[in-house]
PDB file of C-alpha atoms in Angstrom:
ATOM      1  CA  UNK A   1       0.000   0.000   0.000  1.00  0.00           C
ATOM      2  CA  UNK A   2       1.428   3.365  -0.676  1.00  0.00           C
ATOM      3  CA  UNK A   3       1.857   6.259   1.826  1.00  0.00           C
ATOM      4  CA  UNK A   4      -1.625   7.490   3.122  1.00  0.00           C
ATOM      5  CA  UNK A   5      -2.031  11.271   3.245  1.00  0.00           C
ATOM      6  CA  UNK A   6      -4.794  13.612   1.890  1.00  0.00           C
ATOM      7  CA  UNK A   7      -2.946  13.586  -1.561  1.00  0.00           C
ATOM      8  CA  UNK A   8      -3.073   9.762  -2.091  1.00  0.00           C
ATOM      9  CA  UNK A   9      -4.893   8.278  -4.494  1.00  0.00           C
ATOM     10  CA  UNK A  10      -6.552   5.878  -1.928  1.00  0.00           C
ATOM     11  CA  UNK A  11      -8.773   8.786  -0.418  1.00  0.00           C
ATOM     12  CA  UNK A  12     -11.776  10.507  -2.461  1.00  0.00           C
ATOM     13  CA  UNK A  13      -9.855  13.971  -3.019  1.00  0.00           C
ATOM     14  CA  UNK A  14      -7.062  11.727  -4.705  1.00  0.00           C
ATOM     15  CA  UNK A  15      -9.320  10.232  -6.472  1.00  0.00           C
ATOM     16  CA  UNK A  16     -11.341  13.355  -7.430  1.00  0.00           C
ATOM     17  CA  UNK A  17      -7.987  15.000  -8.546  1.00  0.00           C
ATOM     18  CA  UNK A  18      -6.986  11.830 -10.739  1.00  0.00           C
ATOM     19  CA  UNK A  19     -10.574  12.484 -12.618  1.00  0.00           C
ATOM     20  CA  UNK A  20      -9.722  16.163 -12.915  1.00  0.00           C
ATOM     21  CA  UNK A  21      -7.153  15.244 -14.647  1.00  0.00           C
ATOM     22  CA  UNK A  22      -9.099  12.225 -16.743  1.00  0.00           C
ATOM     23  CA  UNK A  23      -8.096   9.611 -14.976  1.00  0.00           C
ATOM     24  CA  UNK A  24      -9.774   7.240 -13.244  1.00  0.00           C
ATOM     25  CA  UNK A  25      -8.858   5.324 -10.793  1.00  0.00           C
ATOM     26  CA  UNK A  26      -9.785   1.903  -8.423  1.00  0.00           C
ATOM     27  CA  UNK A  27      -8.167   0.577  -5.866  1.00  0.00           C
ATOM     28  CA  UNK A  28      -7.405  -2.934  -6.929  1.00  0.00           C
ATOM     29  CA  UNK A  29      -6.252  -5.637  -3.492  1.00  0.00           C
ATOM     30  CA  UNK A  30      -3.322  -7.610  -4.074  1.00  0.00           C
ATOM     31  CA  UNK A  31      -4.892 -10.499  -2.080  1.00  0.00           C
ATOM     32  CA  UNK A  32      -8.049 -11.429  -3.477  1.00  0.00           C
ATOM     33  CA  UNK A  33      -8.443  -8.842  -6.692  1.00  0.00           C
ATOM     34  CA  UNK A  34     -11.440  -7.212  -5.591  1.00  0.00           C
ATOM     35  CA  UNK A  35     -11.829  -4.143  -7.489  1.00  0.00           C
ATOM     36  CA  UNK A  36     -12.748  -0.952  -5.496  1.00  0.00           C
ATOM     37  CA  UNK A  37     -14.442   2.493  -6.854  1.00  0.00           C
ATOM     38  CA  UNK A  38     -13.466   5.144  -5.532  1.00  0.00           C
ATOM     39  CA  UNK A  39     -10.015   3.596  -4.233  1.00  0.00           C
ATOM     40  CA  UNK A  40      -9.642   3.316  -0.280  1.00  0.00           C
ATOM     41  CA  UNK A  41      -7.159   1.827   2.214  1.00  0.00           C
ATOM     42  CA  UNK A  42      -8.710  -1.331   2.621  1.00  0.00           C
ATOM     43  CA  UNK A  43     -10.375  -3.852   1.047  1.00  0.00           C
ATOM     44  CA  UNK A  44     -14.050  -4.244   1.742  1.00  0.00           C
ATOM     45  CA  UNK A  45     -14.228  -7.950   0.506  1.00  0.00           C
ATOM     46  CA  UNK A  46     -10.885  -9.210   2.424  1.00  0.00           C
ATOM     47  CA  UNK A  47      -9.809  -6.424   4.889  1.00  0.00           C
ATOM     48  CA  UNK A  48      -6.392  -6.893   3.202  1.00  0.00           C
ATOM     49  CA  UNK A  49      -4.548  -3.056   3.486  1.00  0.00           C
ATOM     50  CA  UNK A  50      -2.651  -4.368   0.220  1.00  0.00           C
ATOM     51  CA  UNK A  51      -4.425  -2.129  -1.570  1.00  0.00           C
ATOM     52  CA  UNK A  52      -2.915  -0.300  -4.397  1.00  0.00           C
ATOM     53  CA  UNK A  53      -4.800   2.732  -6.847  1.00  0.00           C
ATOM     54  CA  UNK A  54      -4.363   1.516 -10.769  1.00  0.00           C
ATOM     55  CA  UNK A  55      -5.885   3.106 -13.644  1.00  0.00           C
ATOM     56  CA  UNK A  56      -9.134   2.218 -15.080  1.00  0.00           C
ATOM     57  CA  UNK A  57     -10.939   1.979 -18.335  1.00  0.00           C
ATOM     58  CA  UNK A  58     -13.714   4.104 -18.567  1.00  0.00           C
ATOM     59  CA  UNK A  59     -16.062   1.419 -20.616  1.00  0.00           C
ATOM     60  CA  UNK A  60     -18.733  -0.968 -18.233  1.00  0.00           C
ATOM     61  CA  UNK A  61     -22.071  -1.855 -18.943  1.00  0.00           C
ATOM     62  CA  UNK A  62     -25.222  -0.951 -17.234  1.00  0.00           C
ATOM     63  CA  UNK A  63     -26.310  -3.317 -13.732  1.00  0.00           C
ATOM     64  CA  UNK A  64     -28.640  -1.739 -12.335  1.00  0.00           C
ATOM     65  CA  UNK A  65     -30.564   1.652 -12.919  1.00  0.00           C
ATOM     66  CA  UNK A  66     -33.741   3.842 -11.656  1.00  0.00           C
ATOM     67  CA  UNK A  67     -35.103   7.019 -12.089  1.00  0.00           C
ATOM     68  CA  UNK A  68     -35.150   9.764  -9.743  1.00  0.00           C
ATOM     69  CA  UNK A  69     -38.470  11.585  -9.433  1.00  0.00           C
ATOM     70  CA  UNK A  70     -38.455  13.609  -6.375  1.00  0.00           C
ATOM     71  CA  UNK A  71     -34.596  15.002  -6.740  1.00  0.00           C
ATOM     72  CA  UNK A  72     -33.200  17.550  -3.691  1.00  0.00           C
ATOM     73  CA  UNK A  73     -34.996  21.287  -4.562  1.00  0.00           C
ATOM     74  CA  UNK A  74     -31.621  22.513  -6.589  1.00  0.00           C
ATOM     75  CA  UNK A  75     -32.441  19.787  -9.109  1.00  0.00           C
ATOM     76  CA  UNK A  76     -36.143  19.476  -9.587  1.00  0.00           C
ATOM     77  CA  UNK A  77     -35.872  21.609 -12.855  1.00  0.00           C
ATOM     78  CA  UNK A  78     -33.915  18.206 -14.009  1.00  0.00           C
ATOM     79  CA  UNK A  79     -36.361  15.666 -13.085  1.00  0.00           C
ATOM     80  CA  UNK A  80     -36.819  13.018 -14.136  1.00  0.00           C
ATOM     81  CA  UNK A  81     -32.995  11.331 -14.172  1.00  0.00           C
ATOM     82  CA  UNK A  82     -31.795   8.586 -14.765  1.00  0.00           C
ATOM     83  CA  UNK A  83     -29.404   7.081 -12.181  1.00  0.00           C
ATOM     84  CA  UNK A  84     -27.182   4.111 -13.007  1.00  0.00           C
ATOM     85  CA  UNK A  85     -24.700   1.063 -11.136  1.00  0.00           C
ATOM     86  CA  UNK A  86     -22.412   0.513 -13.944  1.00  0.00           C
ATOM     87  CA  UNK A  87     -19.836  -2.217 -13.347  1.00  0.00           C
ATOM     88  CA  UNK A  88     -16.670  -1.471 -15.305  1.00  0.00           C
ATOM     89  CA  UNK A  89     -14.441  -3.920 -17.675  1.00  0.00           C
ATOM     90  CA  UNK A  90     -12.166  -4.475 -14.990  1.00  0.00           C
ATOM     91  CA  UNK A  91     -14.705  -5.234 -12.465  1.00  0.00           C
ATOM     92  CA  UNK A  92     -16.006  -2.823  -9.882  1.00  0.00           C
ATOM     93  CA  UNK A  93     -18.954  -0.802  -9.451  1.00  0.00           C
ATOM     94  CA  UNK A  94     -19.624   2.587  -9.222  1.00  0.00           C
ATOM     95  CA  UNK A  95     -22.947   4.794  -9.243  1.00  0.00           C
ATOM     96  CA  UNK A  96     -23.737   8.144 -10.969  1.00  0.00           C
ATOM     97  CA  UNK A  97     -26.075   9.976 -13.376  1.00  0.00           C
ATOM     98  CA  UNK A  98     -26.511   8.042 -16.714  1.00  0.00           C
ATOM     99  CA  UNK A  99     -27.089  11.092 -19.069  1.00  0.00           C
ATOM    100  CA  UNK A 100     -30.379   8.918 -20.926  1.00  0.00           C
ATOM    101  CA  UNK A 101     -34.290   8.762 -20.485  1.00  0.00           C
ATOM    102  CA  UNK A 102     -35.043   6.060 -17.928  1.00  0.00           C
ATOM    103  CA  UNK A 103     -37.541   4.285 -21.054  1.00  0.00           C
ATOM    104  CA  UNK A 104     -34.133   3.880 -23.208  1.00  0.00           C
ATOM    105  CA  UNK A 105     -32.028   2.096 -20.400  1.00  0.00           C
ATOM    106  CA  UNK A 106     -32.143  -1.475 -20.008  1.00  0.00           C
ATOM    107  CA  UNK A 107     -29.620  -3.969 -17.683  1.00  0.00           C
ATOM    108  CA  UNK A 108     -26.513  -4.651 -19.682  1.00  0.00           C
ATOM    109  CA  UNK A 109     -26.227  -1.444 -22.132  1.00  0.00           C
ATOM    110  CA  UNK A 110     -22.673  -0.781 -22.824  1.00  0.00           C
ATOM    111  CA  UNK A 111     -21.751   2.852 -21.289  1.00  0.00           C
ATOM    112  CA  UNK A 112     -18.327   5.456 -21.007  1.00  0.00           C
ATOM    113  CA  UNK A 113     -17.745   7.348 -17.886  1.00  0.00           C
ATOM    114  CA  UNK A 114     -17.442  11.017 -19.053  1.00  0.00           C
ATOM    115  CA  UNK A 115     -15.846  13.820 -16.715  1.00  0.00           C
ATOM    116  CA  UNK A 116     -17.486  17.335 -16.532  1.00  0.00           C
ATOM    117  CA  UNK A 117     -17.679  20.500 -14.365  1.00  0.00           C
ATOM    118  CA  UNK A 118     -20.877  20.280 -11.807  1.00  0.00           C
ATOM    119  CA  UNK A 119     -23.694  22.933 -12.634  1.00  0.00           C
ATOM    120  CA  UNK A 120     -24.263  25.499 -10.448  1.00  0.00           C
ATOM    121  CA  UNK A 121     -27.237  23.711  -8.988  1.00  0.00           C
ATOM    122  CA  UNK A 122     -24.681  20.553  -8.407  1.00  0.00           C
ATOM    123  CA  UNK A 123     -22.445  22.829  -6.704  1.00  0.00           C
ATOM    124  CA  UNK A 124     -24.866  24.239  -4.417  1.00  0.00           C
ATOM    125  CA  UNK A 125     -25.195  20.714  -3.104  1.00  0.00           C
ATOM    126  CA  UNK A 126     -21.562  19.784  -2.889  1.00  0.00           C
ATOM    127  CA  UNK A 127     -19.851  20.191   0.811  1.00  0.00           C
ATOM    128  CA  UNK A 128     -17.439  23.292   1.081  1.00  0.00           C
ATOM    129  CA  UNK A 129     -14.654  21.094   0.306  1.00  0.00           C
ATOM    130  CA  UNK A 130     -16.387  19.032  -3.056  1.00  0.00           C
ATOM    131  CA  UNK A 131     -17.005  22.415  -4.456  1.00  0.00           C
ATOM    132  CA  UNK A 132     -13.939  21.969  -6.929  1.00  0.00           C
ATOM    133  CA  UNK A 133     -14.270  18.354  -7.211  1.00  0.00           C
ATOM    134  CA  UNK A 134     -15.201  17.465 -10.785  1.00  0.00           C
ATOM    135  CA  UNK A 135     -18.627  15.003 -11.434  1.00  0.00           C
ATOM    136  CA  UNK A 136     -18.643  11.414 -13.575  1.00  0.00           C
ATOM    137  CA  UNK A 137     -21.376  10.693 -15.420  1.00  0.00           C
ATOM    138  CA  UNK A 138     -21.900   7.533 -18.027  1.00  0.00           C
ATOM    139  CA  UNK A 139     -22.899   7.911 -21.142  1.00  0.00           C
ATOM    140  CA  UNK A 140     -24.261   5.343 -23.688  1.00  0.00           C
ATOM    141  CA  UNK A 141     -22.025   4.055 -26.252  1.00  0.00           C
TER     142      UNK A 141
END
């Protein structure tokens, strides 16, 4: 496991900064594989701490998926979204907006992670220190 501070990859600003910069990243344990989004210090499936962050693909197909009809008041405007469990190539899940209409999702849909700046109504929801953290969102391919 590398060094743990707030900079490492193995924390949520790491990982945040990594996407800033278009890359994303899992934490990946070197005793039973399990595949971990975002990266952390330990393994959830083992406990192991040998834990290391490697680059990802960006592809993964759609598991699971709903839509969100009563959203927090900053994003009503947007509602209905679609909200999406997309487990990557590599194995792993991860959760976030799938930018398509609820009726044109179905289980197993191939689907990119794209990286892009929050709206102002996203920001006014972040925490003082997400405010400059940048928002994934999957895409259909």
């Amino acid at each position: 496991m590398s060094d743990l501070d707030a900079d490492s990859p193995l924390t949520l600003p790491g990982f945040f900064d990594a996407l800033a910069d278009g890359t994303l990243l899992a934490g990946v344990c070197g005793d039973c594989g399990e595949v971990l989004y975002p990266p952390r210090p330990a393994c959830y499936a083992c406990g192991s701490r040998a834990v290391e962050a490697e680059p990802q693909s960006k592809h993964g197909t759609v598991y699971s998926y709903t839509a969100v009809h009563a959203p927090p008041p900053a994003l009503e405007a947007e509602a209905p979204y679609t909200i999406a469990v997309v487990e990557f190539e590599e194995g792993g899940r991860l959760t976030g907006r799938l930018d398509a209409p609820y009726e044109a999702v179905e289980v197993g849909d191939p689907v990119r992670l794209r990286v892009r700046e929050p709206t102002d109504a996203e920001r006014s929801l972040a925490l003082s220190y997400e405010e400059d953290w940048p928002l994934h969102e999957f895409v259909p391919e």
